[in-house]
PDB file of C-alpha atoms and ligand atoms in Angstrom:
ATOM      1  CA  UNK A   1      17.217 -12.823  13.867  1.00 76.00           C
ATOM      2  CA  UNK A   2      13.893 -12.616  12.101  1.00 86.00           C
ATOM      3  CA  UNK A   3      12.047  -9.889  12.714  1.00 92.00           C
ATOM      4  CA  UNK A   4       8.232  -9.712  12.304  1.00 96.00           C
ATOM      5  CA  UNK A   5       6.514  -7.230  10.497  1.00 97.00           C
ATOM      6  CA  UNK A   6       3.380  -5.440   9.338  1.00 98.00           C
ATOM      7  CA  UNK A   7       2.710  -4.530   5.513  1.00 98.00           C
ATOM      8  CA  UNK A   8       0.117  -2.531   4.453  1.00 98.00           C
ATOM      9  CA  UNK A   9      -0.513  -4.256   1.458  1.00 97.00           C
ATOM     10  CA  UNK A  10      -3.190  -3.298  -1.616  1.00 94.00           C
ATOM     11  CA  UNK A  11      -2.270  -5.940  -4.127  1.00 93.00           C
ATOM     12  CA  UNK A  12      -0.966  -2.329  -6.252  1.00 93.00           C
ATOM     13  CA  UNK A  13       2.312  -2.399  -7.821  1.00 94.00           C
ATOM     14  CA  UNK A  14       4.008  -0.574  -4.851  1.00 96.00           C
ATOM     15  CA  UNK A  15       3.421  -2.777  -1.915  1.00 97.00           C
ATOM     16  CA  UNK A  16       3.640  -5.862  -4.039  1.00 97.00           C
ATOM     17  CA  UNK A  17       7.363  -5.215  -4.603  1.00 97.00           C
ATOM     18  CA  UNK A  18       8.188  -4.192  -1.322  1.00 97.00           C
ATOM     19  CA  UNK A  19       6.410  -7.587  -0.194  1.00 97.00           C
ATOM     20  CA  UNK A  20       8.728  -9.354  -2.760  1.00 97.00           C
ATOM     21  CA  UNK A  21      11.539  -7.203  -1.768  1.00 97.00           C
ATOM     22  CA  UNK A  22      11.524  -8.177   2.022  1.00 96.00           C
ATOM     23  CA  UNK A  23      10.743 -11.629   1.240  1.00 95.00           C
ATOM     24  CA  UNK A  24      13.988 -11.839  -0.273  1.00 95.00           C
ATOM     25  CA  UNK A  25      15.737  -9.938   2.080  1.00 91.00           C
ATOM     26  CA  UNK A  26      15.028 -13.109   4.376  1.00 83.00           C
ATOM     27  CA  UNK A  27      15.566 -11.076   7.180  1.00 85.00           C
ATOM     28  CA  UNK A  28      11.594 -10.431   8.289  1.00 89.00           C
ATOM     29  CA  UNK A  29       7.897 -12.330   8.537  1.00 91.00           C
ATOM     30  CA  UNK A  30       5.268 -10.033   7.249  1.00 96.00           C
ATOM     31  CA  UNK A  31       1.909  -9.931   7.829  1.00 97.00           C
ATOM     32  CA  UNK A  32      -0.302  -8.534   5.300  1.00 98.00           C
ATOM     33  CA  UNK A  33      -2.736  -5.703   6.054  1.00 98.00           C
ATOM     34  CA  UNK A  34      -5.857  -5.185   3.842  1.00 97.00           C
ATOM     35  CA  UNK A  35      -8.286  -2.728   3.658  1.00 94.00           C
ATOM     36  CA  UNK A  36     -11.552  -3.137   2.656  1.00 92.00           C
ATOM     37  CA  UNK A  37     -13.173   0.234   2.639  1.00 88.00           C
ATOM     38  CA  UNK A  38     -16.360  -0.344   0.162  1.00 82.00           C
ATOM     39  CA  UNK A  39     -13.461   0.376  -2.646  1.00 79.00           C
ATOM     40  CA  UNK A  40     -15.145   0.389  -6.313  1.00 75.00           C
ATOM     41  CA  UNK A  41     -11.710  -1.393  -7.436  1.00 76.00           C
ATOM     42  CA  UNK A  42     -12.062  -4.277  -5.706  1.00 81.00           C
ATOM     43  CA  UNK A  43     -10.284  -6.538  -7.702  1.00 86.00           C
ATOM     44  CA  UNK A  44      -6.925  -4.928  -5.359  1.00 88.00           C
ATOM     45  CA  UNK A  45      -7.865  -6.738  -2.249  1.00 92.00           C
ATOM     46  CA  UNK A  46      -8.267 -10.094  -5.035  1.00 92.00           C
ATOM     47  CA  UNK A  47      -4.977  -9.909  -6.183  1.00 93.00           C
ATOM     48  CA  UNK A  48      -3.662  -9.111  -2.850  1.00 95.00           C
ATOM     49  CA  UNK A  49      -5.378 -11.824  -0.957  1.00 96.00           C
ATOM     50  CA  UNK A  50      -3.809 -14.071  -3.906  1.00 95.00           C
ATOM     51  CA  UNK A  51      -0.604 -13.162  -3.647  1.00 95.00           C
ATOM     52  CA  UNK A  52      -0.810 -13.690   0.295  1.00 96.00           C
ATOM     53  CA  UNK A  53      -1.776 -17.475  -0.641  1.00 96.00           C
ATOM     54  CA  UNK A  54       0.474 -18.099  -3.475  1.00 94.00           C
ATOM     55  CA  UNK A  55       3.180 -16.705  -0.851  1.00 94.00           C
ATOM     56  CA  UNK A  56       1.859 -18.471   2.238  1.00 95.00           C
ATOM     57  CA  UNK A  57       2.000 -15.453   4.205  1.00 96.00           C
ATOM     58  CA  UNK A  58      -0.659 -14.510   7.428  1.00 97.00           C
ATOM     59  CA  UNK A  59      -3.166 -11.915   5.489  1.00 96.00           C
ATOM     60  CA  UNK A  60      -6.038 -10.095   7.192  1.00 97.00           C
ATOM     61  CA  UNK A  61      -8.806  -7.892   6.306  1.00 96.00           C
ATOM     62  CA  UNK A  62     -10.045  -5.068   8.095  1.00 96.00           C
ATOM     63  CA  UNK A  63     -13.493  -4.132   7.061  1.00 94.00           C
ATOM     64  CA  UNK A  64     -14.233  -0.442   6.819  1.00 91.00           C
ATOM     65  CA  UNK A  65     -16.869  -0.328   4.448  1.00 86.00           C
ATOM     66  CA  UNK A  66     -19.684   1.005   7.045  1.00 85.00           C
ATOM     67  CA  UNK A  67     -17.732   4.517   7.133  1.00 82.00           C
ATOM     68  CA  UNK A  68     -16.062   4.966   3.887  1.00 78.00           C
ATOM     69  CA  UNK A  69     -18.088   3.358   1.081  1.00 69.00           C
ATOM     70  CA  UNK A  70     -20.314   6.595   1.134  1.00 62.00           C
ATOM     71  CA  UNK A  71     -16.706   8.969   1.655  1.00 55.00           C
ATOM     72  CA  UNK A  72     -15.238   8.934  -2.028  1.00 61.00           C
ATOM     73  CA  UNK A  73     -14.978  11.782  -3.527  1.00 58.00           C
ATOM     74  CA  UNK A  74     -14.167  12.317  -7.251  1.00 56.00           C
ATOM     75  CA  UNK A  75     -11.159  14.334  -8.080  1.00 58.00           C
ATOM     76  CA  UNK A  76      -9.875  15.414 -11.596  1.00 53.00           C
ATOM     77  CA  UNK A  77      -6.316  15.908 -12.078  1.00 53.00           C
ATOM     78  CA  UNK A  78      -5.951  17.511 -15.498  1.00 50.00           C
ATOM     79  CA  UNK A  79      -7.535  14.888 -18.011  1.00 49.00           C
ATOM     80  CA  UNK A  80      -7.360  12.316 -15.466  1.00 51.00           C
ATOM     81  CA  UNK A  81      -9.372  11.441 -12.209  1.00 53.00           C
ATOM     82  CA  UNK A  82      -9.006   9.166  -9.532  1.00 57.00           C
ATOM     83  CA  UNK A  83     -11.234   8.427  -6.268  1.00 63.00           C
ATOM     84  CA  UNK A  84      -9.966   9.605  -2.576  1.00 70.00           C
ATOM     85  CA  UNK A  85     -10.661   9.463   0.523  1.00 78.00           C
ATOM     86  CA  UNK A  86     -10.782  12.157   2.956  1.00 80.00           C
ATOM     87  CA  UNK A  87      -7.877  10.713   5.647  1.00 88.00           C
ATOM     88  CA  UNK A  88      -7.792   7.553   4.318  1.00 89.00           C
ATOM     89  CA  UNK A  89      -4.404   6.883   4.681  1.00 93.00           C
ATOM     90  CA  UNK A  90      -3.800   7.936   8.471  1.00 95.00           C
ATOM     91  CA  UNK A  91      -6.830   5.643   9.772  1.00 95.00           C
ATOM     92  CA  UNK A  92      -5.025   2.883   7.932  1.00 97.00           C
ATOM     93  CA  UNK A  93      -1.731   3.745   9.514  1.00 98.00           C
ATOM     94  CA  UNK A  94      -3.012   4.249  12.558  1.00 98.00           C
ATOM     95  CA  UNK A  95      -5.114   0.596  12.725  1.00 98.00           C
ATOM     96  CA  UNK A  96      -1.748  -0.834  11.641  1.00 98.00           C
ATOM     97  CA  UNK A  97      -0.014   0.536  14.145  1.00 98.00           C
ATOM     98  CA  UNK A  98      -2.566  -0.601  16.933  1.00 98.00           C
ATOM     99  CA  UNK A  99      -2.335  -3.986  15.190  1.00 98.00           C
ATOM    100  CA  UNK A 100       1.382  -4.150  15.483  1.00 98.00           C
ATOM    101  CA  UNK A 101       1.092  -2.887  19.471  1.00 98.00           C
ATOM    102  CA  UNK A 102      -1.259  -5.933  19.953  1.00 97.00           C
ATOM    103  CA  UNK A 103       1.269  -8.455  19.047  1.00 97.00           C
ATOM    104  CA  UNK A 104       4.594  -6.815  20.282  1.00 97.00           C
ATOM    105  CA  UNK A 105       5.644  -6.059  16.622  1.00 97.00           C
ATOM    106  CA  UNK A 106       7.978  -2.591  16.162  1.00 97.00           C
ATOM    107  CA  UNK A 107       7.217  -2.076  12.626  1.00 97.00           C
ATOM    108  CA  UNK A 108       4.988  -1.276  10.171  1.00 98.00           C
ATOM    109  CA  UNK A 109       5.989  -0.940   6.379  1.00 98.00           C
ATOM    110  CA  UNK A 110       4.153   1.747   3.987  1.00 97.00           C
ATOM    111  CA  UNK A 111       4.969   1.605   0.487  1.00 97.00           C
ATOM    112  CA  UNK A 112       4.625   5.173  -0.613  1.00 95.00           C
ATOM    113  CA  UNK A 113       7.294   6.815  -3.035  1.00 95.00           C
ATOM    114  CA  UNK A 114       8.237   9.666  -5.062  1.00 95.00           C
ATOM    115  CA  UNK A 115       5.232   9.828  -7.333  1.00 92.00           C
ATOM    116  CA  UNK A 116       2.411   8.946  -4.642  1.00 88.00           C
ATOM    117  CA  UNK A 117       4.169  11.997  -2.883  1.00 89.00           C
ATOM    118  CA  UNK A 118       3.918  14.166  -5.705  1.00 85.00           C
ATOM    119  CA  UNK A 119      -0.042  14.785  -5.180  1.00 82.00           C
ATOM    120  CA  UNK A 120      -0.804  13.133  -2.151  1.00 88.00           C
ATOM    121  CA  UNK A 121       0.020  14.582   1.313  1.00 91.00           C
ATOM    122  CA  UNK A 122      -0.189  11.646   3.194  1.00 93.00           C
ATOM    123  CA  UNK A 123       2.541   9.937   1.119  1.00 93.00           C
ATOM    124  CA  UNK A 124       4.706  12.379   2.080  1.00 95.00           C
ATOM    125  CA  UNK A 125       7.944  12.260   4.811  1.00 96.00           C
ATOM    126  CA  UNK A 126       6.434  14.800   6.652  1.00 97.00           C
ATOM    127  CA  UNK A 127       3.236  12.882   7.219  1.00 97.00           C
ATOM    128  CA  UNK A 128       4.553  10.040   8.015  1.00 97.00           C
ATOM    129  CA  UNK A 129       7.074  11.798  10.888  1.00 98.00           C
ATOM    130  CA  UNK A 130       3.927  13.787  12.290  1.00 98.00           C
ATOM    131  CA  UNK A 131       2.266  10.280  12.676  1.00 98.00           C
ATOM    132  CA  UNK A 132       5.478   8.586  14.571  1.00 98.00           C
ATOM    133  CA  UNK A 133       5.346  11.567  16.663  1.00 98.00           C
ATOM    134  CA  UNK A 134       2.245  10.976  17.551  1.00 98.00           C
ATOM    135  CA  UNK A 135       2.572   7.574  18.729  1.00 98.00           C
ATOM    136  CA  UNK A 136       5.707   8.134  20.540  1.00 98.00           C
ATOM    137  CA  UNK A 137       3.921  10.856  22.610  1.00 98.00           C
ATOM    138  CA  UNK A 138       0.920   7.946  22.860  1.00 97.00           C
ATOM    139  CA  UNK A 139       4.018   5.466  24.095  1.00 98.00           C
ATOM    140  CA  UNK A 140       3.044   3.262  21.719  1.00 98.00           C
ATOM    141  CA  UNK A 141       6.398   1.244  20.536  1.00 98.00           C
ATOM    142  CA  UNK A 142       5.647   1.411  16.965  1.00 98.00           C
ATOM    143  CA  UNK A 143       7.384   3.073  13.761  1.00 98.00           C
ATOM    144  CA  UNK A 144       6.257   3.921  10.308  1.00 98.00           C
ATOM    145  CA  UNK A 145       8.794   2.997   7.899  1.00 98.00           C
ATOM    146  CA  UNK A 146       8.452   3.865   4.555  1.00 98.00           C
ATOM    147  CA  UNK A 147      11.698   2.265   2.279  1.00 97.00           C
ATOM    148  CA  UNK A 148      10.365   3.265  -1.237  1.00 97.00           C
ATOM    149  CA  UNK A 149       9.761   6.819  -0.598  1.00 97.00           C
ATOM    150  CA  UNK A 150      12.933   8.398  -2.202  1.00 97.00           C
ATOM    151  CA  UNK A 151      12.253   5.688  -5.377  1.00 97.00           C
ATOM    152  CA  UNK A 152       9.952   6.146  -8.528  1.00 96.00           C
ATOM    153  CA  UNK A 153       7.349   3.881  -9.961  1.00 95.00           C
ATOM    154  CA  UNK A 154      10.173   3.770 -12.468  1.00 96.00           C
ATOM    155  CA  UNK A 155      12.860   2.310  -9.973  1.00 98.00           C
ATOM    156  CA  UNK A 156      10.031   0.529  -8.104  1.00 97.00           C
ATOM    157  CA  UNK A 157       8.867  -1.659 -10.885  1.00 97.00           C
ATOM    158  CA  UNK A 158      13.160  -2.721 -11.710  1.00 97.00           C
ATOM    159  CA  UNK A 159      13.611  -3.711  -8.418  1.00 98.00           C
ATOM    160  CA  UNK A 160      10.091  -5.804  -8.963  1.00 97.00           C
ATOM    161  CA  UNK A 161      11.456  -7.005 -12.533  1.00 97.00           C
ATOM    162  CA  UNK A 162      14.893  -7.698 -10.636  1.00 97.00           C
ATOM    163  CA  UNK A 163      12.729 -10.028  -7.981  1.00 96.00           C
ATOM    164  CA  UNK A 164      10.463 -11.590 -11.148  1.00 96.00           C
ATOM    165  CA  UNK A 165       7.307  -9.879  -9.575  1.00 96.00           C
ATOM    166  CA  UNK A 166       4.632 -10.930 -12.358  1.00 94.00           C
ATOM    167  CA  UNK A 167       2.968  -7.531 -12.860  1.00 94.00           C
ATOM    168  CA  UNK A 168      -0.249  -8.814 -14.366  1.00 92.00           C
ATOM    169  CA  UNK A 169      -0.775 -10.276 -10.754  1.00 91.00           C
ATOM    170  CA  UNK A 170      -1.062  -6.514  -9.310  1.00 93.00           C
ATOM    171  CA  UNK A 171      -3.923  -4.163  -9.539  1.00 91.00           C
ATOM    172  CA  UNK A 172      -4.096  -0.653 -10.020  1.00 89.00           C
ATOM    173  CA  UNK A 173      -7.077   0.917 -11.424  1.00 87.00           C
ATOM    174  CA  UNK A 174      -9.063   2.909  -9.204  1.00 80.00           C
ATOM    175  CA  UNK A 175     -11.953   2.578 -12.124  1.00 78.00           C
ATOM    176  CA  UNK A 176     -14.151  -0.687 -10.590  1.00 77.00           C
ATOM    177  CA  UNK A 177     -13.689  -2.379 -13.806  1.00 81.00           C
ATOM    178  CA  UNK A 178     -12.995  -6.020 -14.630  1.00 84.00           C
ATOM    179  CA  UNK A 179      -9.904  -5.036 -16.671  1.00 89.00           C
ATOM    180  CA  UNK A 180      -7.895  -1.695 -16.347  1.00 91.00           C
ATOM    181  CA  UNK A 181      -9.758   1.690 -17.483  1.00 89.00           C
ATOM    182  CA  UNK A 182      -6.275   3.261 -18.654  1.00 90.00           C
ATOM    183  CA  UNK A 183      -7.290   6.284 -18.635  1.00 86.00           C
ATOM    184  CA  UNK A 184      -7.620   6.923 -14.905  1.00 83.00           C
ATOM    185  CA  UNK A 185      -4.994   8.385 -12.847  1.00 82.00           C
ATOM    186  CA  UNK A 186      -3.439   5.152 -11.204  1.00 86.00           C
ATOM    187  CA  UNK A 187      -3.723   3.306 -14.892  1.00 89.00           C
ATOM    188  CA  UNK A 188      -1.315   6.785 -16.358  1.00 89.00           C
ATOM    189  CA  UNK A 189       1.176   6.166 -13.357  1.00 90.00           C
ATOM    190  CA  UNK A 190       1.099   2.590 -13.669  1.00 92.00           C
ATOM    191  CA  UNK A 191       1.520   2.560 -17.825  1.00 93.00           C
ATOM    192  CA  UNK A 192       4.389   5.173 -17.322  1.00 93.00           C
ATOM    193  CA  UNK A 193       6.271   2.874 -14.521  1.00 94.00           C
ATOM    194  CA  UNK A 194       5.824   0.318 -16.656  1.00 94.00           C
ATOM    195  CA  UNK A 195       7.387   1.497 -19.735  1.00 92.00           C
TER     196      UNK A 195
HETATM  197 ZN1   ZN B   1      -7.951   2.900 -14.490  1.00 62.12          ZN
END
């Protein structure tokens, strides 16, 4: 049986592979969450919106510029930076998982790993059990699953090279740019994965 699915999906490197990666799997439909949420790199949601087309999957935005346009904050990170969001990652969740409710659909798929989980708490296992927790005690028929999160960018990017994902087509720079800063903190990660 095919089972229908929801990916939160940036047009990054992670989520890219894991959409590849249950594509070819054959055993799921995914439907492709986006975020946009007044992000300077804005070229992500490009890519992914392109990859949705080239892949003829469902793909739909949900707009959250009004609240978090004005929310990023800088952080450095040795010689790097990069740009969060305050709870960022648990609103998305959590609209995913409303999404999925809506239309009867058990799962959604998160794409964090071992590096995201390194300095962000809300790519951790932990996190991510808190937040099923939560919507079991809401009754709301909906998991979290999160397949890459014992695998590197490393390991990430062979099973995307195994599945021919053209990385060119993915985005990571959090820098706004037109082309890739390489110096920010998602360019290092990506440049080391890619290696
Ligand atoms: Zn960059």
């Amino acid at each position: 049986m095919v089972e229908p699915i929801i990916l939160l999906f940036s047009g990054g490197l992670d989520s890219t592979v894991l959409l590849y990666d249950l594509l070819h799997q054959k055993d799921c439909v995914p439907t492709c969450l986006l975020f946009d949420y007044g992000q300077r790199h804005i070229k992500e949601l490009t890519c992914a919106r392109a990859a949705c087309a080239e892949l003829n999957l469902e793909c739909r935005t949900v707009s959250l510029q009004s609240i978090f346009s004005t929310a990023q904050t800088f952080i450095m990170d040795g010689k790097s930076g990069s740009y969060i969001v305050p709870n960022r990652n648990m609103v998305f969740l959590s609209i995913a998982a409303a999404f999925a409710a809506s239309r009867e659909i058990k799962t959604v798929l998160y794409a964090c790993n071992l590096d995201d989980a390194e300095g962000f708490p809300d790519c951790r296992p932990a996190f991510v059990s808190s937040l099923n927790a939560s919507l079991k005690e809401a009754q709301v028929d909906v998991e979290i699953c999160i397949p890459y999160i014992s695998k590197t960018k490393k390991e990430i990017v062979a099973i995307g090279r195994d599945l021919r994902v053209n990385f060119d087509d993915t985005w990571s720079c959090y820098s706004g740019g037109l082309e890739p800063c390489g110096t920010c903190l998602a360019c290092k990660k990506r440049q080391e994965a890619l290696a």
